[in-house]
Amino acid sequence: MAWDEWAELKAEAAARTEPGMRLNQLDAPAGGGGGAGGEDLVVHDDQLGKLGNMAFELRERLHRDGDFARPATFRASVDLANDGLDTGSALTEVHDAWNTQLRTLLEACAHISNHLDFSRAQHAKDEDHVVTGMRDAGGRLMSVSRINDYFK
């Protein structure tokens, strides 16, 4: 493809693109700050817990069921190889690739579960820190008007 043709294709693609298009973004609300409609990012502890539990259960099922055929597959590959068939070594390669992929998937599920548990604990600490920071010297929650003084 010639350089001129490439430049022409890029110009055509740019012309077809909607001006001001933004991906993964909302328009800024009037007055600035926050998301559309003044909604804040909300973390629901029970939802994180359910997702983490689902990842843990998936990992347990994969650990149990993903290893089901391994012993028979390995025995078959050894028997085929001992009989002088190339299929035996090919089956050994499939066996090894399956084990590698299964371990990777098990680690990913564990990582997701652990990360969600960590997020839940960190969110609880952050929430406690915010609430503690909103108390006055007597331990009472400050009023909203008092909190607004900090932002002026």
XYZ file of N, CA and C in Angstrom:
456
model
N 0.861 -1.169 0.000
C 0.000 0.000 0.000
C 0.908 1.233 0.000
N 0.613 2.149 -0.894
C 1.407 3.365 -1.009
C 1.117 4.302 0.156
N 2.095 5.136 0.468
C 1.957 6.071 1.580
C 0.784 7.019 1.354
N 0.604 7.507 0.127
C -0.503 8.426 -0.184
C -1.846 7.750 0.041
N -1.919 6.469 -0.348
C -3.169 5.728 -0.167
C -3.472 5.575 1.328
N -2.445 5.287 2.118
C -2.609 5.150 3.570
C -3.103 6.459 4.184
N -2.509 7.577 3.779
C -2.914 8.879 4.301
C -4.353 9.181 3.916
N -4.736 8.796 2.705
C -6.115 9.033 2.256
C -7.103 8.200 3.066
N -6.769 6.936 3.320
C -7.639 6.078 4.130
C -7.789 6.618 5.550
N -6.700 7.100 6.134
C -6.769 7.677 7.480
C -7.670 8.900 7.500
N -7.567 9.743 6.465
C -8.388 10.951 6.392
C -9.868 10.588 6.255
N -10.176 9.563 5.451
C -11.562 9.120 5.297
C -12.113 8.578 6.610
N -11.295 7.799 7.316
C -11.736 7.253 8.602
C -11.972 8.371 9.609
N -11.113 9.366 9.619
C -11.280 10.491 10.533
C -12.535 11.285 10.193
N -12.873 11.397 8.920
C -14.070 12.124 8.502
C -15.332 11.389 8.931
N -15.261 10.061 8.964
C -16.432 9.271 9.374
C -16.628 9.290 10.884
N -15.600 9.604 11.633
C -15.664 9.605 13.089
C -16.437 10.819 13.566
N -17.326 10.567 14.489
C -18.137 11.631 15.064
C -17.234 12.622 15.796
N -17.365 13.913 15.532
C -16.501 14.864 16.231
C -16.781 14.853 17.730
N -15.736 14.935 18.501
C -15.884 14.995 19.957
C -16.273 13.664 20.572
N -16.125 12.559 19.853
C -16.505 11.267 20.395
C -15.561 10.883 21.529
N -16.139 10.371 22.631
C -15.346 9.927 23.764
C -15.784 8.519 24.117
N -14.844 7.676 24.392
C -15.149 6.310 24.770
C -15.057 6.155 26.275
N -15.950 5.338 26.817
C -15.934 5.030 28.247
C -15.986 6.285 29.108
N -16.795 7.218 28.735
C -16.851 8.477 29.458
C -18.257 9.050 29.357
N -18.693 9.737 30.387
C -19.961 10.442 30.369
C -19.702 11.921 30.193
N -20.697 12.639 29.688
C -20.565 14.088 29.613
C -20.446 14.639 31.025
N -19.641 15.658 31.177
C -19.483 16.290 32.488
C -20.787 16.981 32.857
N -21.271 16.823 34.084
C -22.514 17.470 34.496
C -22.307 18.967 34.665
N -23.400 19.702 34.568
C -23.333 21.141 34.796
C -22.827 21.382 36.208
N -21.934 22.318 36.366
C -21.392 22.592 37.695
C -20.127 21.791 37.966
N -19.796 20.841 37.094
C -18.554 20.080 37.215
C -18.577 19.078 38.336
N -17.619 18.175 38.290
C -17.449 17.178 39.351
C -18.483 16.082 39.320
N -18.114 14.929 39.820
C -19.037 13.815 39.965
C -19.473 13.220 38.653
N -20.274 12.187 38.721
C -20.802 11.544 37.527
C -22.106 12.172 37.121
N -22.709 11.648 36.072
C -23.976 12.173 35.587
C -25.037 12.005 36.665
N -25.848 13.017 36.856
C -26.913 12.926 37.845
C -26.407 12.965 39.270
N -25.155 13.296 39.492
C -24.622 13.391 40.846
C -24.454 12.041 41.518
N -24.429 10.958 40.731
C -24.279 9.632 41.319
C -22.822 9.400 41.691
N -22.608 8.735 42.820
C -21.259 8.415 43.269
C -20.984 6.946 43.002
N -19.725 6.619 43.009
C -19.338 5.222 42.913
C -19.782 4.536 44.197
N -20.519 3.461 44.049
C -21.052 2.758 45.205
C -20.539 1.328 45.189
N -20.043 0.879 46.314
C -19.588 -0.494 46.459
C -20.518 -1.175 47.444
N -21.141 -2.239 46.993
C -22.032 -2.994 47.874
C -21.278 -4.223 48.370
N -21.057 -4.260 49.654
C -20.273 -5.322 50.268
C -20.844 -6.699 49.948
N -22.180 -6.820 49.975
C -22.783 -8.126 49.718
C -22.546 -8.579 48.277
N -22.525 -7.643 47.327
C -22.268 -8.008 45.939
C -20.820 -8.459 45.745
N -19.883 -7.751 46.371
C -18.487 -8.181 46.294
C -18.325 -9.567 46.917
N -19.015 -9.785 48.023
C -18.942 -11.086 48.687
C -19.483 -12.202 47.813
N -20.605 -11.946 47.138
C -21.186 -12.960 46.251
C -20.258 -13.274 45.081
N -19.687 -12.224 44.484
C -18.776 -12.431 43.356
C -17.527 -13.195 43.788
N -16.979 -12.831 44.933
C -15.811 -13.530 45.446
C -16.119 -14.988 45.740
N -17.300 -15.237 46.288
C -17.707 -16.606 46.584
C -17.901 -17.410 45.298
N -18.473 -16.770 44.274
C -18.651 -17.454 42.989
C -17.296 -17.822 42.383
N -16.322 -16.927 42.470
C -14.984 -17.213 41.948
C -14.346 -18.366 42.726
N -14.537 -18.364 44.040
C -13.987 -19.445 44.865
C -14.640 -20.782 44.505
N -15.982 -20.781 44.358
C -16.690 -22.022 44.017
C -16.279 -22.522 42.630
N -16.105 -21.591 41.673
C -15.652 -21.981 40.341
C -14.273 -22.627 40.423
N -13.401 -22.049 41.220
C -12.071 -22.611 41.381
C -12.133 -24.023 41.955
N -12.978 -24.217 42.953
C -13.097 -25.541 43.566
C -13.632 -26.570 42.569
N -14.635 -26.176 41.777
C -15.185 -27.094 40.774
C -14.151 -27.407 39.697
N -13.425 -26.388 39.255
C -12.391 -26.617 38.249
C -11.299 -27.535 38.788
N -10.931 -27.332 40.032
C -9.895 -28.157 40.652
C -10.329 -29.625 40.675
N -11.601 -29.841 40.994
C -12.123 -31.215 41.092
C -12.389 -31.791 39.701
N -13.176 -31.095 38.893
C -13.630 -31.644 37.618
C -12.600 -31.507 36.498
N -11.761 -30.490 36.556
C -10.775 -30.286 35.506
C -9.672 -31.314 35.522
N -9.528 -32.009 36.621
C -8.471 -33.005 36.777
C -9.001 -34.428 36.592
N -10.272 -34.542 36.262
C -10.940 -35.844 36.218
C -10.269 -36.816 35.246
N -9.986 -36.354 34.041
C -9.475 -37.251 33.002
C -7.945 -37.339 32.969
N -7.264 -36.563 33.808
C -5.804 -36.517 33.758
C -5.144 -37.888 33.916
N -5.473 -38.665 34.954
C -4.777 -39.951 35.117
C -4.988 -40.899 33.924
N -6.232 -40.978 33.442
C -6.515 -41.886 32.320
C -5.831 -41.405 31.045
N -5.806 -40.090 30.841
C -5.156 -39.535 29.654
C -3.659 -39.834 29.688
N -3.042 -39.666 30.838
C -1.607 -39.912 30.947
C -1.293 -41.394 30.721
N -2.106 -42.268 31.318
C -1.899 -43.717 31.136
C -2.020 -44.087 29.657
N -3.039 -43.520 29.000
C -3.247 -43.820 27.581
C -2.078 -43.321 26.741
N -1.573 -42.129 27.064
C -0.449 -41.600 26.282
C 0.792 -42.468 26.454
N 1.039 -42.952 27.666
C 2.199 -43.811 27.921
C 2.032 -45.141 27.183
N 0.836 -45.734 27.260
C 0.586 -47.017 26.586
C 0.750 -46.883 25.072
N 0.220 -45.807 24.501
C 0.340 -45.598 23.053
C 1.795 -45.388 22.643
N 2.519 -44.609 23.452
C 3.937 -44.377 23.149
C 4.740 -45.678 23.261
N 4.429 -46.506 24.272
C 5.129 -47.787 24.446
C 4.835 -48.749 23.298
N 3.692 -48.597 22.686
C 3.341 -49.436 21.528
C 3.936 -48.888 20.236
N 4.710 -47.801 20.334
C 5.391 -47.256 19.169
C 4.541 -46.324 18.330
N 3.436 -45.842 18.869
C 2.555 -44.950 18.105
C 2.874 -43.482 18.419
N 2.947 -42.673 17.375
C 3.199 -41.236 17.556
C 2.056 -40.554 18.296
N 0.889 -41.168 18.257
C -0.272 -40.599 18.955
C 0.000 -40.464 20.448
N 0.818 -41.355 20.993
C 1.142 -41.310 22.420
C 1.839 -40.025 22.801
N 2.854 -39.618 22.021
C 3.556 -38.377 22.346
C 2.664 -37.163 22.107
N 1.810 -37.243 21.077
C 0.878 -36.132 20.829
C -0.111 -36.004 21.985
N -0.582 -37.147 22.494
C -1.517 -37.120 23.624
C -0.832 -36.595 24.880
N 0.453 -36.884 25.042
C 1.212 -36.342 26.169
C 1.289 -34.820 26.072
N 1.491 -34.306 24.876
C 1.519 -32.847 24.684
C 0.173 -32.223 25.017
N -0.907 -32.874 24.593
C -2.249 -32.374 24.924
C -2.446 -32.408 26.433
N -2.027 -33.498 27.061
C -2.141 -33.652 28.515
C -1.407 -32.516 29.237
N -0.179 -32.237 28.799
C 0.626 -31.195 29.440
C 0.033 -29.807 29.205
N -0.447 -29.550 27.999
C -1.063 -28.249 27.697
C -2.325 -28.054 28.534
N -3.129 -29.105 28.664
C -4.344 -29.010 29.478
C -3.990 -28.660 30.918
N -2.984 -29.353 31.469
C -2.591 -29.093 32.856
C -2.112 -27.660 33.041
N -1.348 -27.148 32.080
C -0.855 -25.769 32.158
C -2.021 -24.788 32.137
N -2.947 -24.987 31.208
C -4.096 -24.083 31.101
C -4.983 -24.179 32.339
N -5.170 -25.381 32.853
C -5.997 -25.566 34.049
C -5.378 -24.838 35.244
N -4.059 -24.966 35.430
C -3.392 -24.267 36.532
C -3.534 -22.748 36.392
N -3.409 -22.260 35.165
C -3.552 -20.824 34.926
C -4.959 -20.357 35.299
N -5.951 -21.124 34.903
C -7.336 -20.761 35.211
C -7.609 -20.848 36.713
N -7.075 -21.845 37.363
C -7.237 -21.969 38.822
C -6.606 -20.773 39.542
N -5.427 -20.372 39.098
C -4.764 -19.214 39.703
C -5.559 -17.933 39.463
N -6.143 -17.792 38.281
C -6.941 -16.605 37.977
C -8.172 -16.532 38.878
N -8.852 -17.655 39.059
C -10.028 -17.673 39.940
C -9.636 -17.339 41.377
N -8.525 -17.885 41.840
C -8.060 -17.595 43.198
C -7.707 -16.115 43.324
N -7.064 -15.579 42.303
C -6.685 -14.169 42.323
C -7.922 -13.274 42.393
N -8.934 -13.585 41.600
C -10.173 -12.797 41.617
C -10.826 -12.872 42.990
N -10.941 -14.064 43.524
C -11.559 -14.234 44.839
C -10.793 -13.474 45.913
N -9.477 -13.603 45.912
C -8.656 -12.914 46.908
C -8.745 -11.400 46.751
N -8.745 -10.936 45.521
C -8.818 -9.492 45.288
C -10.146 -8.924 45.775
N -11.236 -9.640 45.545
C -12.533 -9.149 46.011
C -12.599 -9.160 47.536
N -12.022 -10.167 48.165
C -11.965 -10.180 49.633
C -11.162 -8.994 50.144
N -10.015 -8.731 49.492
C -9.194 -7.588 49.879
C -9.967 -6.281 49.680
N -10.680 -6.155 48.561
C -11.448 -4.937 48.280
C -12.517 -4.710 49.342
N -13.191 -5.771 49.744
C -14.208 -5.649 50.792
C -13.587 -5.134 52.085
N -12.459 -5.725 52.478
C -11.801 -5.321 53.722
C -11.297 -3.883 53.628
N -10.708 -3.518 52.485
C -10.192 -2.163 52.306
C -11.326 -1.146 52.301
N -12.437 -1.486 51.670
C -13.586 -0.586 51.644
C -14.113 -0.349 53.057
N -14.162 -1.407 53.851
C -14.622 -1.263 55.242
C -13.685 -0.346 56.024
N -12.374 -0.490 55.815
C -11.404 0.379 56.495
C -11.576 1.831 56.045
N -11.745 2.031 54.729
C -11.931 3.387 54.202
C -13.192 4.022 54.770
N -14.265 3.258 54.824
C -15.536 3.761 55.350
C -15.375 4.153 56.818
N -14.696 3.316 57.578
C -14.452 3.605 58.983
C -13.617 4.874 59.138
N -12.610 5.027 58.284
C -11.753 6.215 58.323
C -12.561 7.475 58.036
N -13.454 7.410 57.048
C -14.278 8.577 56.700
C -15.210 8.925 57.855
N -15.865 7.917 58.401
C -16.800 8.174 59.505
C -16.059 8.713 60.716
N -14.909 8.142 61.032
C -14.124 8.608 62.170
C -13.680 10.049 61.955
N -13.298 10.372 60.736
C -12.861 11.729 60.422
C -13.983 12.750 60.466
N -15.213 12.297 60.463
C -16.351 13.214 60.484
C -16.875 13.450 61.899
N -16.188 12.959 62.887
C -16.615 13.155 64.283
C -15.863 14.340 64.885
N -16.546 15.043 65.762
C -15.885 16.157 66.435
C -15.132 15.622 67.654
N -14.557 16.521 68.450
C -13.741 16.124 69.599
C -14.548 15.322 70.616
N -15.863 15.533 70.654
C -16.711 14.804 71.603
C -17.195 13.472 71.066
N -16.808 13.115 69.836
C -17.216 11.835 69.262
C -18.541 11.886 68.532
N -19.130 13.087 68.412
C -20.409 13.215 67.706
C -20.152 13.477 66.226
N -21.054 12.963 65.363
C -20.923 13.228 63.933
C -21.144 14.711 63.688
N -20.308 15.297 62.832
C -20.449 16.713 62.499
C -21.640 16.889 61.556
N -22.225 18.040 61.616
C -23.335 18.336 60.710
C -22.778 18.621 59.321
N -23.645 18.525 58.319
C -23.223 18.755 56.942
C -22.684 20.171 56.781
N -23.316 21.148 57.412
C -22.841 22.537 57.276
C -21.431 22.656 57.858
N -21.128 21.960 58.933
C -19.792 21.982 59.527
C -18.778 21.317 58.595
N -19.177 20.216 57.958
C -18.298 19.522 57.009
C -18.005 20.414 55.825
N -19.001 21.158 55.357
C -18.812 22.039 54.207
C -17.768 23.114 54.492
N -17.566 23.488 55.758
C -16.548 24.476 56.108
C -15.155 24.021 55.686
N -14.918 22.715 55.685
C -13.611 22.186 55.311
C -13.320 22.345 53.816
N -14.378 22.487 53.020
C -14.204 22.555 51.563
C -14.164 23.983 51.036
N -14.255 24.971 51.913
C -14.252 26.374 51.473
C -12.861 26.907 51.397
